[in-house]
XYZ file of C-alpha atoms in Angstrom:
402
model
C -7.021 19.233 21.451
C -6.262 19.157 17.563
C -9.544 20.084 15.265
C -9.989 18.138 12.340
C -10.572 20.404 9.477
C -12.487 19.704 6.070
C -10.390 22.193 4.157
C -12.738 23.151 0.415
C -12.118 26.223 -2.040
C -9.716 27.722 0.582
C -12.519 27.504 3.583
C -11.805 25.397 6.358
C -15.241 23.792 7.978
C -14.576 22.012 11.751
C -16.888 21.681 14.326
C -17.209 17.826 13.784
C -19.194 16.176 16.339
C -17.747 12.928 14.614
C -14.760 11.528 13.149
C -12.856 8.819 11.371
C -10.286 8.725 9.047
C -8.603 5.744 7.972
C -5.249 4.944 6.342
C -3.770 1.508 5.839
C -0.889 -0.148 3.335
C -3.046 -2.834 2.399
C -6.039 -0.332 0.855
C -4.604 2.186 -1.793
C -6.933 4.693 -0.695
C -7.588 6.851 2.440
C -10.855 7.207 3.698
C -12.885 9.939 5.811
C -15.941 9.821 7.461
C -17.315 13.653 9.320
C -20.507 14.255 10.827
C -21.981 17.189 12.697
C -25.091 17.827 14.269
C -26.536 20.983 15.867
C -29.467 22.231 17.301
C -32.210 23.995 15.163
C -30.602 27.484 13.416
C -26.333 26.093 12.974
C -24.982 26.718 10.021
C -23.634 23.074 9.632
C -26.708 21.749 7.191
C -26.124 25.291 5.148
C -22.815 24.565 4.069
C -22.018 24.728 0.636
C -19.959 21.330 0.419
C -20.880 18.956 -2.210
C -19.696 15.962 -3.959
C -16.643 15.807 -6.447
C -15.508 18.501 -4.856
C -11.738 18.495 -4.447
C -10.685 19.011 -0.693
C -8.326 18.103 2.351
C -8.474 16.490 5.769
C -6.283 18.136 8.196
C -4.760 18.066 11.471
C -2.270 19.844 13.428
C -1.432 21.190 10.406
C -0.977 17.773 8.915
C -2.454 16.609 5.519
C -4.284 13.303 6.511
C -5.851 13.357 3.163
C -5.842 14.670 0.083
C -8.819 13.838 -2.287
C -12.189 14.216 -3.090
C -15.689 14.395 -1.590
C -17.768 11.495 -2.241
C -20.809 11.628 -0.552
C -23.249 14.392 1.521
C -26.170 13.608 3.715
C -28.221 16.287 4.846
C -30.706 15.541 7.995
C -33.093 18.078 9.439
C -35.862 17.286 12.038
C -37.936 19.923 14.495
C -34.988 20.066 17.052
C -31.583 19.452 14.945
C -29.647 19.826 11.736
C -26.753 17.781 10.128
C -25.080 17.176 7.978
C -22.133 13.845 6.955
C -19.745 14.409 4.723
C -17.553 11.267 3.526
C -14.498 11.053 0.667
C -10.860 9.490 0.049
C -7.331 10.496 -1.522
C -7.496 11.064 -5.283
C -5.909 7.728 -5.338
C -9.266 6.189 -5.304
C -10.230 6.799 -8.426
C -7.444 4.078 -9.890
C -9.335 1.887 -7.703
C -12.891 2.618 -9.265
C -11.795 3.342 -12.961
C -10.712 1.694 -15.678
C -7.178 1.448 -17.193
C -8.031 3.038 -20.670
C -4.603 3.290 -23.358
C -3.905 2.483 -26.493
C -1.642 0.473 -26.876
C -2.638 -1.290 -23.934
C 1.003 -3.503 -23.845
C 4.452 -1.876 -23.355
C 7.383 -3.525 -23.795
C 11.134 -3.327 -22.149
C 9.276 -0.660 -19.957
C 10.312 0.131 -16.435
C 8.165 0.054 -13.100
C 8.233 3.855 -12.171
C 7.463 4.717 -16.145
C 4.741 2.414 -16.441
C 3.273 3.483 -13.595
C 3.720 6.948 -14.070
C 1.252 6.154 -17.569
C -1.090 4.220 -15.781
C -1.727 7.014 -13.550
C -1.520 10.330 -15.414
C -5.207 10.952 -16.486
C -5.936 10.858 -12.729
C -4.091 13.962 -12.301
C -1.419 11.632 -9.796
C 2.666 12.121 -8.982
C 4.543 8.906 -8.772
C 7.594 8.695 -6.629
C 9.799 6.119 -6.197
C 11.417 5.556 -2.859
C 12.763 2.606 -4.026
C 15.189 0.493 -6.844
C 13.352 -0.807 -9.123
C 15.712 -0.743 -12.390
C 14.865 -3.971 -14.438
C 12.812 -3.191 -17.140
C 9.299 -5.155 -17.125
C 10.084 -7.101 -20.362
C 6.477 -6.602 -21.195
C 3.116 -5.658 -19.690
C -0.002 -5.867 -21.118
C -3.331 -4.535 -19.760
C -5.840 -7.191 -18.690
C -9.341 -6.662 -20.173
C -12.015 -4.088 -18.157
C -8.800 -4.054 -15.680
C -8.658 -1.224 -13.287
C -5.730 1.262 -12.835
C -4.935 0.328 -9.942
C -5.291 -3.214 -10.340
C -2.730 -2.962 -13.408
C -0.671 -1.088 -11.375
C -0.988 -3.442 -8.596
C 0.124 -6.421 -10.952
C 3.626 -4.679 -12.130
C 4.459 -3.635 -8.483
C 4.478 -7.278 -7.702
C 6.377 -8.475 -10.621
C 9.208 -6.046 -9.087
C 8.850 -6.872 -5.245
C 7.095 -3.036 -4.777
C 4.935 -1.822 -2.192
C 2.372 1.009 -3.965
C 1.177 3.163 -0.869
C -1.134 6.296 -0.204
C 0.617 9.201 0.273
C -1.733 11.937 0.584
C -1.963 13.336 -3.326
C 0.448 10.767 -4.540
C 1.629 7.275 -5.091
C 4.134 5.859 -3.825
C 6.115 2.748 -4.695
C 8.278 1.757 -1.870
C 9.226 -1.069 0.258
C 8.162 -2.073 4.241
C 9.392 1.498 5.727
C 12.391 2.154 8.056
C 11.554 5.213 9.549
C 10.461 4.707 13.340
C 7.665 6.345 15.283
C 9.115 8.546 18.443
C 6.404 7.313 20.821
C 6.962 4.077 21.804
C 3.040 1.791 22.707
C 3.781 0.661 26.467
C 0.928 -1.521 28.063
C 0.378 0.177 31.720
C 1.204 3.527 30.008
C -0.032 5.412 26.895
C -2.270 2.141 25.307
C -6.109 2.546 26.214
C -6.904 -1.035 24.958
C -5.226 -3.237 22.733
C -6.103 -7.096 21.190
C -3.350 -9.710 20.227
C -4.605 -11.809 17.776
C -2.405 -15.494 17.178
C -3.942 -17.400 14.143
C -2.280 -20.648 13.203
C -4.639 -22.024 10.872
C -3.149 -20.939 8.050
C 0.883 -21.701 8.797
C 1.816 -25.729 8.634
C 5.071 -28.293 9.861
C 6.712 -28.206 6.712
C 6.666 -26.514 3.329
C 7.399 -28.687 -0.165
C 8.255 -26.558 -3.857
C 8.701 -28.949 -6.632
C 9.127 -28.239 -10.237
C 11.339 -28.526 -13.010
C 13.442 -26.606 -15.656
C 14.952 -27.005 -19.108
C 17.572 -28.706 -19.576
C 21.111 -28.905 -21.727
C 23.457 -30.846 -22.576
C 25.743 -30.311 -19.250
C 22.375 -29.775 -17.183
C 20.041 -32.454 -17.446
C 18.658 -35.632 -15.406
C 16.651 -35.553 -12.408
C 18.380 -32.651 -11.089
C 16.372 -30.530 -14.027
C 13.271 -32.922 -13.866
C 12.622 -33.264 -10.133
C 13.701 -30.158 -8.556
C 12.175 -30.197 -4.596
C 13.073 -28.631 -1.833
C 11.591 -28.212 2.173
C 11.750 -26.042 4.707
C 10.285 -26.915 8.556
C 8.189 -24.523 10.729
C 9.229 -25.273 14.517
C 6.648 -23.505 15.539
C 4.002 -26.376 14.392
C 4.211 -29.405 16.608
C 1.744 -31.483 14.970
C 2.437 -33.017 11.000
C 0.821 -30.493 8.666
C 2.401 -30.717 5.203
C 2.424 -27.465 2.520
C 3.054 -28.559 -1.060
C 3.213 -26.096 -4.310
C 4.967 -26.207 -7.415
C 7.423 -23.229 -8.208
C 7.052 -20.845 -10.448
C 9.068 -20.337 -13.664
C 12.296 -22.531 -14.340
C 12.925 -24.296 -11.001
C 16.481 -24.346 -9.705
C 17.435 -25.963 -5.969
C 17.838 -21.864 -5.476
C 14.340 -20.970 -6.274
C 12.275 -24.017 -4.917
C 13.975 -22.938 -1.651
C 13.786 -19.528 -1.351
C 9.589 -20.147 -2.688
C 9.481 -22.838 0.158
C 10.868 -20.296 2.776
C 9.013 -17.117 1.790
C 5.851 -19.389 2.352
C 6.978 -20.099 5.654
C 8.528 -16.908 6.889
C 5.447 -14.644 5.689
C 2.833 -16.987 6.942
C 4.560 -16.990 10.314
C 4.449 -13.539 10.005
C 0.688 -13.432 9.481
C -0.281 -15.378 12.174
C 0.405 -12.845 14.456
C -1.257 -9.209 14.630
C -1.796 -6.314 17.254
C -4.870 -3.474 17.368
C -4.016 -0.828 19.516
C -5.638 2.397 20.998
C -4.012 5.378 22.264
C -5.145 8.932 23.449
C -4.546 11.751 20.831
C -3.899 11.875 16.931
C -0.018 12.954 17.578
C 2.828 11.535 19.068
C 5.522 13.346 21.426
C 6.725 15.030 18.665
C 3.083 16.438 17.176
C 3.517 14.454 14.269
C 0.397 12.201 13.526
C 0.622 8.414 14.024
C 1.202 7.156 10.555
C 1.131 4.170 8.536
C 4.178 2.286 7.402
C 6.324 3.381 10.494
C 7.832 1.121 12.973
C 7.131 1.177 16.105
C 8.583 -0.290 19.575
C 6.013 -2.194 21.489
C 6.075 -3.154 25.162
C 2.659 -5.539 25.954
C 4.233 -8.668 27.443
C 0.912 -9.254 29.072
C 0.061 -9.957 25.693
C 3.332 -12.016 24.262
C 3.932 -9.409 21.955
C 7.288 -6.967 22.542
C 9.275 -5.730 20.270
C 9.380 -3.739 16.930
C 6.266 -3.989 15.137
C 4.738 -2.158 11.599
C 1.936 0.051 11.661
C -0.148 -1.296 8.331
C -3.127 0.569 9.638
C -4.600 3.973 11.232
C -8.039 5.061 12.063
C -8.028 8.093 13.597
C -11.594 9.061 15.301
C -13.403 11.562 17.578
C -16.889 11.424 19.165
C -17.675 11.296 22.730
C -14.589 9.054 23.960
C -12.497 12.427 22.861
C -9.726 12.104 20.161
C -8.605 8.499 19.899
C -5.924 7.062 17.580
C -6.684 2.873 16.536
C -3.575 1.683 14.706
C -3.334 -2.624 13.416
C -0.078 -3.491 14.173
C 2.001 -6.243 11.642
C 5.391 -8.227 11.711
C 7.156 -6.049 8.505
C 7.897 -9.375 7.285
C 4.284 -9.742 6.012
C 4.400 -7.053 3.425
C 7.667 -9.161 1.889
C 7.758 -9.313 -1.846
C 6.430 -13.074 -3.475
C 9.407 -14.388 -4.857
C 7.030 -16.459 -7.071
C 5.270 -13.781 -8.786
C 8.314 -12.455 -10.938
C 8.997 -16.112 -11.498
C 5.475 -16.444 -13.099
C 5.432 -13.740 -15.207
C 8.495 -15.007 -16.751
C 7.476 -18.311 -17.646
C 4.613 -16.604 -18.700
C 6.323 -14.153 -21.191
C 9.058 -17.350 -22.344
C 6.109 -19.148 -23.784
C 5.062 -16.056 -25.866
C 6.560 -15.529 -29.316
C 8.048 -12.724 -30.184
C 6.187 -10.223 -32.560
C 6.793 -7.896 -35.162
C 5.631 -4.810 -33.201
C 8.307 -4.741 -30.957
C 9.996 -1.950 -31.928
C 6.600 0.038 -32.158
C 4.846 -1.136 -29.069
C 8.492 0.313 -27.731
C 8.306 3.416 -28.747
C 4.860 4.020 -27.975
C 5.809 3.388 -24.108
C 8.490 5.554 -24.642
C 6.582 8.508 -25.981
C 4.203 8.051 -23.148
C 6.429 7.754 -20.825
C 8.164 10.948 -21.806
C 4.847 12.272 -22.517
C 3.899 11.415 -18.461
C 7.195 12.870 -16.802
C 7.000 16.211 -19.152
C 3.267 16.682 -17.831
C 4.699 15.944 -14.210
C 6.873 18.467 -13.926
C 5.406 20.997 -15.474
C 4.848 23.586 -12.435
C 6.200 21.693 -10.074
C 10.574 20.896 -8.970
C 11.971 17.896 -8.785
C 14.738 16.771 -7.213
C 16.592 13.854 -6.647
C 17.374 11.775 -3.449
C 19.413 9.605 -1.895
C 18.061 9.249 1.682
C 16.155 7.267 3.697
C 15.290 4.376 1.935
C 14.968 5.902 -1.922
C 16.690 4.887 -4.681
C 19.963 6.463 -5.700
C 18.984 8.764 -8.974
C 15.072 8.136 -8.297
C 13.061 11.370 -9.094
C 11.392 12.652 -6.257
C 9.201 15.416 -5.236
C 9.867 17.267 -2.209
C 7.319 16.891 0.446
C 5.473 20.211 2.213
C 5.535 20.754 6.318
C 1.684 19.196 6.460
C 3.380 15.861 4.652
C 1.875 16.224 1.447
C 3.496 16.287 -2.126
C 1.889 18.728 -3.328
């Protein structure tokens, strides 16, 4: 059995009579849930934890998360004391808080710099495990728009994941790296759902649109760009239509029209699954954003699957492990979204604060990465699936970056 520790102030509190702890892709923040309850005279009730109080969820030795306590409940009656303790990672607080800078627009800025801004008064690392070189032509902050929702915003114009990473952020793509344990119906899965929605995928998928046009580029091939793609999988006539984003060539209403189809598809198809345990073979924790073989043909699903979710919980079941398993190809970049953003920025004039708006970001910028490093070494890496010359920070034993 693997305790779950609250680590605070260098004291570690277990004892939990309950747990959950969830992790997922598709929320930016971590989440933890502990409870304990004893009889009349435990200590548990006496604890000196409170809220905004900077801590750690552990297991094994492994940093589940990283963060901050947001709420305690203390119960007493004639026969029993508790007491519930709940928080998530630091990066939380770029989901509650507001993106506050001035100037609130950079221009010719890239991803891992911006982001890097948008994130520093929240006391977070940025690492990129990723290439995202292009320079955001420019960005500007959306009013009462949170961090995270900025943030959120230019990770999409660049086809970039932003995921927890227990006391950092990081901005990657659908991972590579594969789980040891494989999930094998009839042999380590306690219970597991398959889940086939169709509603939302149709026969055929239509992008129309347009672009401007020259004097050796022009006609209906510039006026009435459309292309189709067909979904096999739908035997009865539903039609998709959109129109594209940004200047439509034959190239870009296609690969629109295809993305529609390929991550709907996708979609339509999901697994929850429950094992035994927090750990795998190998007594590292199941973890999100791993692939993972899967072996449930009494359910129509086999093969290699994503894990976009985690809740890991104990009560009296024992430890249990509840992971939501995904085709990767949901989690692929909207080709549309770059497109819109720059048809967006072509129909804005230029301005005379260029050059200043430029240097601002690059002060802060520099700025950000100076207060980064500052007692901590960087290094750089080129494995896995990281960029070439990306600045990285070297992960601990427990999985953390700090």
């Amino acid at each position: 059995m693997s305790e779950i520790l609250l680590q605070i102030g260098g004291m570690n509190y277990g004892g939990w009579t309950g747990v959950s702890v969830t992790r997922s892709i598709e929320t930016i923040a971590g989440a933890f849930d502990l409870t304990c309850t004893e009889n009349v005279g435990g200590e548990a009730a006496q604890w000196p934890i409170r809220p905004n109080t900077a801590c750690k969820i552990t297991v094994a030795g492994q940093t589940l998360i990283d963060g901050y306590v947001d709420k305690v409940s203390i119960d007493v009656s004639a026969d029993s004391h508790g007491i519930a303790v709940s928080g998530r990672d630091k990066t939380g607080d770029l989901v509650d808080c507001a993106a506050v800078h001035s100037p609130a627009q950079w221009r010719n800025i890239k991803l891992l710099d911006l982001v890097k801004v948008l994130a520093a008064p929240f006391g977070l690392d940025v690492i990129l495990e990723t290439t995202a070189d292009t320079p955001l032509t420019v960005f500007k902050l959306e009013p009462a728009e949170t961090a995270f929702a900025a943030i959120e915003r230019a990770c999409k114009l660049r086809g970039v994941l932003p995921v927890q990473a227990r006391g950092a952020l990081v901005l990657t793509h659908v991972g590579t790296q594969k789980a040891v344990t494989p999930l094998v119906y009839g042999g380590n899965m306690l219970s597991a759902t398959a889940d086939f929605d169709f509603s939302e995928r149709f026969s055929e998928y239509t992008v129309s649109g347009q672009r401007a046009g020259s004097d050796t580029d022009h006609g209906k091939q510039v006026t009435h760009v459309k292309e189709k793609v067909a979904d096999s999988g739908i035997s009865r006539y539903r039609p998709f239509a959109k129109q594209a984003d940004g200047q439509a060539t034959a190239a870009v209403a296609k690969r629109q029209a295809e993305w529609e189809k390929q991550v709907r598809e996708a979609r339509s198809t999901s697994l929850s699954v429950t094992v035994a345990g927090w750990t795998q073979e190998n007594g590292k924790v199941w973890d999100i954003n791993q692939l993972v073989q899967v072996d449930a043909a009494v359910l129509g699903v086999s093969g290699e699957l994503l894990i976009s979710a985690v809740e890991y919980t104990y009560n009296d079941s024992g430890e249990i492990t509840k992971m939501e398993l995904k085709r990767p190809d949901v989690f692929l970049p909207d080709p549309s979204e770059e497109a819109a953003a720059e048809k967006k920025q072509a129909a804005k004039p230029k301005t005379s604060s260029t050059k200043k708006t430029t240097k601002a970001a690059a002060k802060s910028a520099r700025k950000s990465g100076k207060a980064a490093k500052q007692g901590k070494a960087a290094k750089r890496s080129s494995s896995g699936n990281a960029a070439s010359g990306a600045w990285e920070l070297p992960k601990e034993a427990d999985g953390s970056y700090k």
